[in-house]
Amino acid sequence: MQNLRILIADDHADDLSALVAGLEQGGAFVHLAENGEDALEKALSGEYDALVTELVLPQLGGKEIVQTLLQEYPSFPIVVFTRYGTMDDAFNLARMGVKVFARKDDNSDDLADKVLQVASGEEIDEAGEKAPFARKLPFSQYMSRNAQMTSIFNTAIERVAQAPSTVLITGESGTGKELLAKTIHHFSPRGDQPIVAVNCAALPETLIESELFGHEKGSFTGAINKRIGRFEQASGSTFFLDEVGDLSPVVQTKLLRVLQERTIERVGGNTPVPVDIRLVAATHRDLKKMVQEGDFREDLYYRLSVIHLQLPPLRERKEDIPGLAQFFLERYRDKIGRPDMSFSSYVVKAFQQYPWPGNVRELENVIEGAVVMSPGPRIELRDLREDFQNISEPQQDDLSLRDARASFEKDFIEKALRKHSGNVTATSDVLGIARKNLQEKIKRYNIEVDSIREES
């Protein structure tokens, strides 16, 4: 592993000290690139043995770097080391060819060793098998900091995905039921096939039978051709039936037959058609209560809930809110073209006080609206919709030590910059820190140096 050349693409130098130290102790030469275009140019030069990249970078994002680099060099060793990354990011990047995916807020003490391993051509596989890296990491390294959520996803990955059993996922709307279903499918033996999904609540009752089971030509007015239904389309793969609690009694009966006999009959047909599916169903409804009230078949309920996974609402996992909020901010500020947007610390605190009846989906919608409507680069409480206006700003005693320290440091730097008319070099000398480090803090705290200069 001696004399390896490692390129790191990241504009947050403070995040890299432990990684760089570990790589250099391992005998590697480390070069830093602070923007995506510079990183891609250097990586394409062929002078480096591996790339470590953040996903969010100035000028060119990490995903674009990965895609372009792997098109040119399909086996180039790439490690993603990011502040904000989801399970979907990890899945997609692993499929593209990324060797390691790690979050900066996880315990990454052994990351340098992993980088050195992939740079030297060694496979990272704790089970000793060739497999995508994303298939081995626990869910906690992708998105959730909540113990219950992490346990559910780890169970889904390690045990549920490998079995052919039917799964029922329950939880409030917006809690991530579809994400969990896709996770089960991705890690299953059927994961190389596209998942087929149907939302029962989104289809009119008159069309759902034809959509699910297909129909024969002439079976009803307008049926001018034979149609293959979703069950047949999903044969050999996973069928995700969302909002299964909205099915009519007739369709419930037909679904029960599918689960019992693994065959379907098209509308207007008499010939059983075999289907090889793994069914994952989901609902926000209380199916047990519906069974008691006679609105859902009891035998179907037991067929569906061979494995039952219940997702907690967002209000019960508040530790996930800051990370999710930042992820959605990154997504929409790039999409909408406002790359300098950031949250005030009070906004994140308000998010943690709000009950989120719409869960993660509601959080995403709120942030998208705030990115669009906020008049300045910093999202404040007043920029959020009416629901948040009655949430009081936290007092100093309510702030964590980390938030309090950040608030003090931001104010201190702003005062120093004003004293020196926005001169970064002079301010860094007075504060006793490197100019580059001061620029990092200015960027992190979204301090508007140009405005300070204009005031002077």
CSV table of C-alpha atoms in Angstrom, one decimal:
chain,number,residue,atom,x,y,z
A,1,MET,CA,0.0,0.0,0.0
A,2,GLN,CA,3.0,2.3,-0.1
A,3,ASN,CA,3.2,5.4,-2.3
A,4,LEU,CA,-0.5,5.4,-3.2
A,5,ARG,CA,-1.8,8.7,-4.6
A,6,ILE,CA,-5.2,9.6,-3.1
A,7,LEU,CA,-7.3,12.5,-4.5
A,8,ILE,CA,-9.8,14.0,-2.0
A,9,ALA,CA,-12.6,16.2,-3.4
A,10,ASP,CA,-14.1,18.3,-0.6
A,11,ASP,CA,-14.5,22.0,0.2
A,12,HIS,CA,-14.8,21.4,3.9
A,13,ALA,CA,-11.2,20.9,5.1
A,14,ASP,CA,-12.2,20.7,8.7
A,15,ASP,CA,-14.0,17.3,7.9
A,16,LEU,CA,-10.8,15.7,6.6
A,17,SER,CA,-8.1,16.0,9.2
A,18,ALA,CA,-8.5,12.5,10.7
A,19,LEU,CA,-8.9,10.9,7.2
A,20,VAL,CA,-5.8,12.7,5.8
A,21,ALA,CA,-3.7,11.8,8.9
A,22,GLY,CA,-4.7,8.1,8.5
A,23,LEU,CA,-3.9,8.0,4.8
A,24,GLU,CA,-0.5,9.7,5.3
A,25,GLN,CA,0.3,7.3,8.2
A,26,GLY,CA,-0.5,4.5,5.8
A,27,GLY,CA,2.2,5.9,3.4
A,28,ALA,CA,-0.2,7.5,0.9
A,29,PHE,CA,0.3,10.9,-0.9
A,30,VAL,CA,-2.8,13.0,-0.4
A,31,HIS,CA,-3.9,15.8,-2.8
A,32,LEU,CA,-7.0,18.0,-2.1
A,33,ALA,CA,-9.4,19.5,-4.6
A,34,GLU,CA,-11.8,22.1,-3.4
A,35,ASN,CA,-14.3,22.0,-6.3
A,36,GLY,CA,-15.8,19.4,-8.5
A,37,GLU,CA,-14.4,20.6,-11.8
A,38,ASP,CA,-10.8,20.6,-10.5
A,39,ALA,CA,-11.4,17.1,-8.9
A,40,LEU,CA,-12.7,15.6,-12.1
A,41,GLU,CA,-9.9,17.0,-14.2
A,42,LYS,CA,-7.3,15.6,-11.8
A,43,ALA,CA,-9.0,12.2,-11.5
A,44,LEU,CA,-9.2,11.9,-15.3
A,45,SER,CA,-5.4,12.6,-15.6
A,46,GLY,CA,-4.7,9.1,-14.5
A,47,GLU,CA,-2.2,10.2,-11.8
A,48,TYR,CA,-4.2,9.0,-8.8
A,49,ASP,CA,-5.0,5.5,-7.4
A,50,ALA,CA,-8.3,6.4,-5.8
A,51,LEU,CA,-10.8,9.3,-5.4
A,52,VAL,CA,-12.6,10.2,-2.1
A,53,THR,CA,-15.4,12.7,-2.8
A,54,GLU,CA,-18.1,14.6,-1.0
A,55,LEU,CA,-21.5,14.5,-2.8
A,56,VAL,CA,-22.1,18.3,-2.6
A,57,LEU,CA,-19.3,20.4,-4.1
A,58,PRO,CA,-18.9,23.8,-5.8
A,59,GLN,CA,-19.1,23.8,-9.6
A,60,LEU,CA,-19.7,20.1,-10.1
A,61,GLY,CA,-21.4,17.6,-7.7
A,62,GLY,CA,-20.0,14.3,-6.5
A,63,LYS,CA,-22.5,12.2,-8.4
A,64,GLU,CA,-21.6,13.9,-11.7
A,65,ILE,CA,-17.9,13.3,-10.9
A,66,VAL,CA,-18.6,9.6,-10.2
A,67,GLN,CA,-20.7,9.1,-13.3
A,68,THR,CA,-18.1,10.8,-15.7
A,69,LEU,CA,-15.1,9.2,-14.1
A,70,LEU,CA,-16.5,5.7,-14.2
A,71,GLN,CA,-17.6,6.1,-17.9
A,72,GLU,CA,-13.9,6.7,-18.7
A,73,TYR,CA,-12.4,4.3,-16.1
A,74,PRO,CA,-15.1,1.7,-15.1
A,75,SER,CA,-13.0,0.1,-12.4
A,76,PHE,CA,-11.6,3.3,-10.9
A,77,PRO,CA,-11.7,3.1,-7.0
A,78,ILE,CA,-14.1,5.7,-5.7
A,79,VAL,CA,-15.1,6.3,-2.0
A,80,VAL,CA,-17.9,8.7,-1.1
A,81,PHE,CA,-17.5,10.4,2.2
A,82,THR,CA,-20.4,12.8,2.7
A,83,ARG,CA,-22.2,14.9,5.2
A,84,TYR,CA,-25.6,14.2,3.7
A,85,GLY,CA,-26.5,11.0,1.9
A,86,THR,CA,-29.5,8.7,1.8
A,87,MET,CA,-30.0,5.0,1.3
A,88,ASP,CA,-31.1,5.7,-2.3
A,89,ASP,CA,-27.8,7.6,-2.8
A,90,ALA,CA,-25.9,4.6,-1.5
A,91,PHE,CA,-27.8,2.1,-3.6
A,92,ASN,CA,-27.4,4.1,-6.8
A,93,LEU,CA,-23.7,4.8,-6.2
A,94,ALA,CA,-23.0,1.2,-5.4
A,95,ARG,CA,-24.6,0.1,-8.6
A,96,MET,CA,-22.6,2.7,-10.5
A,97,GLY,CA,-19.4,1.2,-9.1
A,98,VAL,CA,-18.6,3.2,-5.9
A,99,LYS,CA,-16.6,1.0,-3.6
A,100,VAL,CA,-17.3,2.6,-0.2
A,101,PHE,CA,-20.1,4.9,1.0
A,102,ALA,CA,-19.6,6.6,4.4
A,103,ARG,CA,-21.3,9.5,6.2
A,104,LYS,CA,-19.2,12.0,8.1
A,105,ASP,CA,-21.4,11.9,11.2
A,106,ASP,CA,-20.9,8.1,11.6
A,107,ASN,CA,-17.9,6.5,13.2
A,108,SER,CA,-15.4,6.5,10.3
A,109,ASP,CA,-12.3,5.6,12.3
A,110,ASP,CA,-11.4,2.8,9.9
A,111,LEU,CA,-12.2,4.8,6.7
A,112,ALA,CA,-8.5,5.5,5.9
A,113,ASP,CA,-7.8,1.7,6.0
A,114,LYS,CA,-10.8,1.1,3.6
A,115,VAL,CA,-9.6,3.8,1.2
A,116,LEU,CA,-6.1,2.3,1.2
A,117,GLN,CA,-7.6,-1.1,0.5
A,118,VAL,CA,-9.6,-0.1,-2.5
A,119,ALA,CA,-6.8,2.1,-3.8
A,120,SER,CA,-4.5,-1.0,-3.8
A,121,GLY,CA,-7.1,-3.1,-5.5
A,122,GLU,CA,-8.3,-5.1,-2.5
A,123,GLU,CA,-12.0,-6.1,-2.2
A,124,ILE,CA,-13.8,-4.9,0.9
A,125,ASP,CA,-16.2,-7.7,1.9
A,126,GLU,CA,-16.5,-8.8,5.5
A,127,ALA,CA,-18.3,-12.0,4.5
A,128,GLY,CA,-15.5,-12.8,2.0
A,129,GLU,CA,-17.8,-12.7,-1.0
A,130,LYS,CA,-17.9,-10.4,-4.0
A,131,ALA,CA,-20.8,-8.1,-3.5
A,132,PRO,CA,-21.7,-4.4,-3.9
A,133,PHE,CA,-20.5,-2.5,-0.8
A,134,ALA,CA,-24.0,-1.0,-0.2
A,135,ARG,CA,-25.4,-4.6,0.4
A,136,LYS,CA,-23.3,-4.9,3.5
A,137,LEU,CA,-23.5,-1.6,5.4
A,138,PRO,CA,-26.1,-1.2,8.2
A,139,PHE,CA,-28.9,1.2,7.5
A,140,SER,CA,-27.6,3.6,10.2
A,141,GLN,CA,-24.8,4.6,7.8
A,142,TYR,CA,-27.3,5.9,5.2
A,143,MET,CA,-29.9,8.0,6.9
A,144,SER,CA,-31.5,7.4,10.3
A,145,ARG,CA,-30.0,8.2,13.7
A,146,ASN,CA,-33.0,6.6,15.4
A,147,ALA,CA,-32.5,3.3,17.1
A,148,GLN,CA,-35.9,1.9,16.2
A,149,MET,CA,-35.7,3.0,12.6
A,150,THR,CA,-32.2,1.6,12.3
A,151,SER,CA,-33.3,-1.7,13.8
A,152,ILE,CA,-36.2,-2.1,11.3
A,153,PHE,CA,-34.1,-1.4,8.3
A,154,ASN,CA,-31.2,-3.6,9.5
A,155,THR,CA,-33.7,-6.4,10.1
A,156,ALA,CA,-35.2,-5.9,6.6
A,157,ILE,CA,-31.7,-6.0,5.0
A,158,GLU,CA,-30.2,-8.9,7.0
A,159,ARG,CA,-33.2,-11.3,7.3
A,160,VAL,CA,-36.5,-10.2,5.7
A,161,ALA,CA,-35.0,-9.5,2.3
A,162,GLN,CA,-33.6,-13.0,2.0
A,163,ALA,CA,-36.9,-14.8,2.6
A,164,PRO,CA,-39.7,-15.1,0.0
A,165,SER,CA,-42.3,-14.4,2.7
A,166,THR,CA,-45.1,-11.8,2.2
A,167,VAL,CA,-44.4,-8.5,4.1
A,168,LEU,CA,-46.9,-6.0,5.5
A,169,ILE,CA,-45.5,-2.5,6.2
A,170,THR,CA,-47.7,-0.2,8.3
A,171,GLY,CA,-47.2,3.4,9.4
A,172,GLU,CA,-48.5,6.9,9.0
A,173,SER,CA,-48.5,8.5,5.5
A,174,GLY,CA,-45.0,9.8,4.7
A,175,THR,CA,-43.0,7.7,7.1
A,176,GLY,CA,-41.0,5.8,4.4
A,177,LYS,CA,-43.0,2.7,3.7
A,178,GLU,CA,-42.1,2.8,0.0
A,179,LEU,CA,-38.4,3.3,0.9
A,180,LEU,CA,-38.6,0.2,3.2
A,181,ALA,CA,-40.2,-1.8,0.4
A,182,LYS,CA,-37.6,-0.8,-2.1
A,183,THR,CA,-34.9,-1.7,0.5
A,184,ILE,CA,-36.3,-5.2,1.0
A,185,HIS,CA,-36.4,-5.7,-2.8
A,186,HIS,CA,-32.9,-4.3,-3.4
A,187,PHE,CA,-31.3,-6.6,-0.9
A,188,SER,CA,-33.4,-9.7,-2.0
A,189,PRO,CA,-32.4,-12.3,-4.6
A,190,ARG,CA,-34.8,-10.5,-6.9
A,191,GLY,CA,-33.0,-7.2,-6.5
A,192,ASP,CA,-31.6,-7.3,-10.0
A,193,GLN,CA,-35.1,-7.0,-11.5
A,194,PRO,CA,-37.2,-3.8,-11.4
A,195,ILE,CA,-39.7,-3.6,-8.6
A,196,VAL,CA,-43.4,-3.2,-9.8
A,197,ALA,CA,-45.5,-0.8,-7.6
A,198,VAL,CA,-49.1,0.1,-7.5
A,199,ASN,CA,-50.9,2.5,-5.2
A,200,CYS,CA,-54.4,1.2,-4.6
A,201,ALA,CA,-55.6,4.6,-3.4
A,202,ALA,CA,-54.6,6.3,-6.6
A,203,LEU,CA,-56.7,4.0,-8.9
A,204,PRO,CA,-60.5,4.2,-9.4
A,205,GLU,CA,-62.3,1.1,-8.2
A,206,THR,CA,-63.6,0.5,-11.7
A,207,LEU,CA,-60.0,0.2,-13.1
A,208,ILE,CA,-58.1,-1.5,-10.3
A,209,GLU,CA,-59.0,-5.0,-11.3
A,210,SER,CA,-57.9,-4.5,-14.8
A,211,GLU,CA,-54.7,-2.8,-13.6
A,212,LEU,CA,-53.8,-5.6,-11.2
A,213,PHE,CA,-55.0,-8.7,-13.1
A,214,GLY,CA,-55.1,-7.5,-16.7
A,215,HIS,CA,-58.0,-8.2,-19.0
A,216,GLU,CA,-58.9,-10.2,-22.2
A,217,LYS,CA,-59.9,-8.6,-25.4
A,218,GLY,CA,-63.6,-7.8,-25.4
A,219,SER,CA,-64.1,-8.4,-21.7
A,220,PHE,CA,-65.8,-5.1,-21.3
A,221,THR,CA,-66.7,-2.0,-23.4
A,222,GLY,CA,-63.4,-0.4,-24.5
A,223,ALA,CA,-61.3,-3.5,-24.1
A,224,ILE,CA,-60.1,-3.6,-27.7
A,225,ASN,CA,-56.9,-5.4,-26.9
A,226,LYS,CA,-55.6,-7.9,-24.3
A,227,ARG,CA,-53.9,-6.2,-21.4
A,228,ILE,CA,-51.2,-7.8,-19.2
A,229,GLY,CA,-51.8,-6.7,-15.5
A,230,ARG,CA,-49.2,-5.7,-12.9
A,231,PHE,CA,-49.1,-9.1,-11.3
A,232,GLU,CA,-47.9,-10.7,-14.5
A,233,GLN,CA,-45.5,-7.8,-15.1
A,234,ALA,CA,-44.0,-8.4,-11.7
A,235,SER,CA,-43.5,-12.1,-12.2
A,236,GLY,CA,-39.9,-12.9,-11.2
A,237,SER,CA,-39.6,-9.8,-9.2
A,238,THR,CA,-41.2,-8.0,-6.2
A,239,PHE,CA,-44.7,-6.5,-6.3
A,240,PHE,CA,-45.3,-3.5,-4.0
A,241,LEU,CA,-49.0,-3.0,-3.3
A,242,ASP,CA,-49.3,0.3,-1.6
A,243,GLU,CA,-52.4,1.4,0.4
A,244,VAL,CA,-53.7,-2.2,0.4
A,245,GLY,CA,-56.3,-1.2,3.0
A,246,ASP,CA,-58.2,0.7,0.2
A,247,LEU,CA,-59.0,-2.5,-1.8
A,248,SER,CA,-62.7,-3.3,-2.3
A,249,PRO,CA,-64.0,-6.7,-1.0
A,250,VAL,CA,-64.1,-8.1,-4.5
A,251,VAL,CA,-60.4,-7.3,-5.1
A,252,GLN,CA,-59.5,-8.5,-1.6
A,253,THR,CA,-60.9,-11.9,-2.5
A,254,LYS,CA,-59.0,-12.1,-5.8
A,255,LEU,CA,-55.8,-11.0,-4.0
A,256,LEU,CA,-56.2,-13.8,-1.4
A,257,ARG,CA,-56.4,-16.3,-4.3
A,258,VAL,CA,-53.1,-14.9,-5.7
A,259,LEU,CA,-51.4,-15.4,-2.4
A,260,GLN,CA,-52.8,-18.9,-1.9
A,261,GLU,CA,-52.4,-20.3,-5.4
A,262,ARG,CA,-49.8,-18.0,-7.0
A,263,THR,CA,-52.1,-17.7,-10.1
A,264,ILE,CA,-54.2,-14.9,-11.5
A,265,GLU,CA,-57.1,-14.8,-13.9
A,266,ARG,CA,-57.4,-11.8,-16.2
A,267,VAL,CA,-60.7,-10.0,-16.3
A,268,GLY,CA,-62.9,-11.8,-18.8
A,269,GLY,CA,-60.7,-14.8,-18.8
A,270,ASN,CA,-61.0,-18.4,-17.5
A,271,THR,CA,-57.5,-19.6,-17.7
A,272,PRO,CA,-55.3,-19.4,-14.6
A,273,VAL,CA,-52.0,-17.7,-15.3
A,274,PRO,CA,-49.1,-18.5,-12.9
A,275,VAL,CA,-47.2,-15.6,-11.3
A,276,ASP,CA,-43.9,-15.8,-9.5
A,277,ILE,CA,-44.0,-12.7,-7.2
A,278,ARG,CA,-42.8,-11.7,-3.8
A,279,LEU,CA,-45.5,-9.4,-2.4
A,280,VAL,CA,-44.8,-6.5,-0.1
A,281,ALA,CA,-47.9,-4.6,0.9
A,282,ALA,CA,-48.3,-1.3,2.8
A,283,THR,CA,-51.0,0.8,4.4
A,284,HIS,CA,-51.5,3.7,6.7
A,285,ARG,CA,-54.8,2.2,7.9
A,286,ASP,CA,-55.3,0.0,11.0
A,287,LEU,CA,-56.1,-3.3,9.3
A,288,LYS,CA,-56.8,-5.1,12.6
A,289,LYS,CA,-59.5,-2.6,13.4
A,290,MET,CA,-60.8,-2.9,9.8
A,291,VAL,CA,-61.0,-6.7,10.3
A,292,GLN,CA,-63.0,-6.2,13.5
A,293,GLU,CA,-65.4,-3.8,11.7
A,294,GLY,CA,-65.8,-6.2,8.8
A,295,ASP,CA,-64.1,-3.9,6.3
A,296,PHE,CA,-61.1,-6.2,5.6
A,297,ARG,CA,-60.9,-9.9,5.2
A,298,GLU,CA,-59.4,-11.6,8.2
A,299,ASP,CA,-57.8,-14.4,6.2
A,300,LEU,CA,-56.2,-11.9,3.8
A,301,TYR,CA,-54.9,-9.9,6.8
A,302,TYR,CA,-53.1,-13.0,8.1
A,303,ARG,CA,-51.8,-13.9,4.6
A,304,LEU,CA,-50.4,-10.3,4.2
A,305,SER,CA,-48.8,-10.0,7.7
A,306,VAL,CA,-46.5,-13.0,7.6
A,307,ILE,CA,-43.9,-10.4,8.4
A,308,HIS,CA,-45.2,-7.2,9.9
A,309,LEU,CA,-43.0,-4.1,10.0
A,310,GLN,CA,-44.3,-0.9,11.7
A,311,LEU,CA,-42.5,2.4,11.0
A,312,PRO,CA,-42.5,5.1,13.7
A,313,PRO,CA,-43.7,8.6,12.8
A,314,LEU,CA,-41.2,11.4,12.4
A,315,ARG,CA,-42.3,13.1,15.7
A,316,GLU,CA,-41.0,10.0,17.5
A,317,ARG,CA,-37.5,10.2,15.9
A,318,LYS,CA,-36.6,13.9,16.2
A,319,GLU,CA,-32.9,13.1,16.0
A,320,ASP,CA,-33.4,12.4,12.3
A,321,ILE,CA,-34.9,15.8,11.5
A,322,PRO,CA,-31.7,17.9,11.2
A,323,GLY,CA,-30.1,15.5,8.8
A,324,LEU,CA,-33.2,15.0,6.7
A,325,ALA,CA,-33.8,18.8,6.6
A,326,GLN,CA,-30.3,19.4,5.4
A,327,PHE,CA,-30.6,16.7,2.8
A,328,PHE,CA,-33.8,18.3,1.4
A,329,LEU,CA,-32.3,21.7,1.5
A,330,GLU,CA,-29.4,20.5,-0.6
A,331,ARG,CA,-31.8,18.9,-3.0
A,332,TYR,CA,-34.0,21.9,-3.6
A,333,ARG,CA,-31.5,24.7,-3.4
A,334,ASP,CA,-29.6,23.0,-6.3
A,335,LYS,CA,-32.8,22.2,-8.2
A,336,ILE,CA,-34.3,25.7,-7.8
A,337,GLY,CA,-31.0,27.5,-8.4
A,338,ARG,CA,-30.3,29.0,-5.0
A,339,PRO,CA,-27.1,27.3,-4.0
A,340,ASP,CA,-26.3,29.6,-1.1
A,341,MET,CA,-29.4,28.9,0.9
A,342,SER,CA,-29.0,27.8,4.6
A,343,PHE,CA,-31.1,27.4,7.8
A,344,SER,CA,-30.9,29.5,10.8
A,345,SER,CA,-30.3,27.4,13.9
A,346,TYR,CA,-33.8,28.5,15.2
A,347,VAL,CA,-35.5,27.0,12.1
A,348,VAL,CA,-34.0,23.5,12.7
A,349,LYS,CA,-35.1,23.8,16.4
A,350,ALA,CA,-38.6,24.7,15.2
A,351,PHE,CA,-38.6,21.7,12.9
A,352,GLN,CA,-37.9,19.5,16.0
A,353,GLN,CA,-40.8,21.0,17.9
A,354,TYR,CA,-43.3,20.6,15.2
A,355,PRO,CA,-45.4,17.4,15.3
A,356,TRP,CA,-45.2,16.6,11.5
A,357,PRO,CA,-48.6,14.9,10.8
A,358,GLY,CA,-47.4,14.4,7.2
A,359,ASN,CA,-44.0,13.0,8.4
A,360,VAL,CA,-41.0,13.1,6.1
A,361,ARG,CA,-43.0,13.9,3.0
A,362,GLU,CA,-44.4,17.0,4.8
A,363,LEU,CA,-40.9,18.0,5.9
A,364,GLU,CA,-39.7,17.8,2.3
A,365,ASN,CA,-42.6,20.0,1.0
A,366,VAL,CA,-42.1,22.6,3.7
A,367,ILE,CA,-38.4,22.9,2.8
A,368,GLU,CA,-39.1,23.1,-0.9
A,369,GLY,CA,-41.5,26.0,-0.2
A,370,ALA,CA,-39.1,27.8,2.0
A,371,VAL,CA,-36.3,27.6,-0.6
A,372,VAL,CA,-38.6,29.2,-3.1
A,373,MET,CA,-40.2,31.8,-0.9
A,374,SER,CA,-37.3,32.9,1.3
A,375,PRO,CA,-36.2,36.5,0.3
A,376,GLY,CA,-32.6,36.1,1.5
A,377,PRO,CA,-30.0,33.3,1.5
A,378,ARG,CA,-30.8,32.3,5.1
A,379,ILE,CA,-34.2,30.6,5.9
A,380,GLU,CA,-35.7,32.1,9.0
A,381,LEU,CA,-38.8,31.2,11.0
A,382,ARG,CA,-40.7,34.0,9.4
A,383,ASP,CA,-40.1,32.4,6.0
A,384,LEU,CA,-42.0,29.2,6.9
A,385,ARG,CA,-45.7,28.6,6.4
A,386,GLU,CA,-48.3,29.7,9.0
A,387,ASP,CA,-48.1,26.5,11.0
A,388,PHE,CA,-44.7,27.5,12.3
A,389,GLN,CA,-45.4,31.1,13.2
A,390,ASN,CA,-46.6,30.2,16.7
A,391,ILE,CA,-43.4,28.3,17.5
A,392,SER,CA,-41.2,30.6,19.7
A,393,GLU,CA,-37.5,31.0,19.0
A,394,PRO,CA,-35.5,29.0,21.6
A,395,GLN,CA,-33.8,30.9,24.4
A,396,GLN,CA,-30.1,30.5,25.0
A,397,ASP,CA,-30.8,27.9,27.7
A,398,ASP,CA,-32.6,25.8,25.0
A,399,LEU,CA,-29.6,25.6,22.7
A,400,SER,CA,-27.2,22.7,22.7
A,401,LEU,CA,-23.6,23.4,23.5
A,402,ARG,CA,-22.7,22.9,19.9
A,403,ASP,CA,-25.3,25.4,18.7
A,404,ALA,CA,-24.4,27.9,21.3
A,405,ARG,CA,-20.7,27.6,20.4
A,406,ALA,CA,-21.5,28.0,16.7
A,407,SER,CA,-23.7,31.0,17.3
A,408,PHE,CA,-21.0,32.7,19.4
A,409,GLU,CA,-18.3,32.0,16.8
A,410,LYS,CA,-20.5,33.3,13.9
A,411,ASP,CA,-21.2,36.6,15.8
A,412,PHE,CA,-17.5,37.0,16.8
A,413,ILE,CA,-16.3,36.5,13.2
A,414,GLU,CA,-18.9,39.0,11.8
A,415,LYS,CA,-17.9,41.6,14.4
A,416,ALA,CA,-14.2,41.1,13.5
A,417,LEU,CA,-14.9,41.4,9.8
A,418,ARG,CA,-16.9,44.6,10.3
A,419,LYS,CA,-14.1,46.0,12.4
A,420,HIS,CA,-11.7,45.4,9.4
A,421,SER,CA,-14.2,46.4,6.7
A,422,GLY,CA,-14.6,42.9,5.4
A,423,ASN,CA,-10.9,42.3,4.8
A,424,VAL,CA,-10.5,38.6,5.2
A,425,THR,CA,-6.7,38.6,5.4
A,426,ALA,CA,-6.6,41.2,8.1
A,427,THR,CA,-9.4,39.5,10.1
A,428,SER,CA,-7.6,36.1,9.9
A,429,ASP,CA,-4.4,37.7,11.3
A,430,VAL,CA,-6.3,39.3,14.2
A,431,LEU,CA,-8.2,36.1,15.0
A,432,GLY,CA,-5.0,34.0,14.8
A,433,ILE,CA,-6.3,31.5,12.2
A,434,ALA,CA,-5.3,30.7,8.7
A,435,ARG,CA,-7.0,32.7,6.0
A,436,LYS,CA,-8.2,29.4,4.4
A,437,ASN,CA,-9.8,28.3,7.7
A,438,LEU,CA,-11.5,31.6,8.1
A,439,GLN,CA,-13.0,31.4,4.6
A,440,GLU,CA,-14.3,27.9,5.5
A,441,LYS,CA,-16.0,29.3,8.5
A,442,ILE,CA,-17.4,32.2,6.5
A,443,LYS,CA,-18.9,29.8,4.1
A,444,ARG,CA,-20.2,27.5,6.8
A,445,TYR,CA,-22.0,30.3,8.7
A,446,ASN,CA,-23.2,31.9,5.4
A,447,ILE,CA,-21.6,35.3,6.4
A,448,GLU,CA,-22.1,37.9,3.7
A,449,VAL,CA,-18.7,39.5,3.4
A,450,ASP,CA,-19.6,41.6,0.4
A,451,SER,CA,-22.5,43.1,2.4
A,452,ILE,CA,-20.1,43.9,5.2
A,453,ARG,CA,-17.8,45.6,2.8
A,454,GLU,CA,-20.6,47.7,1.3
A,455,GLU,CA,-21.7,48.8,4.8
A,456,SER,CA,-18.1,50.0,5.4
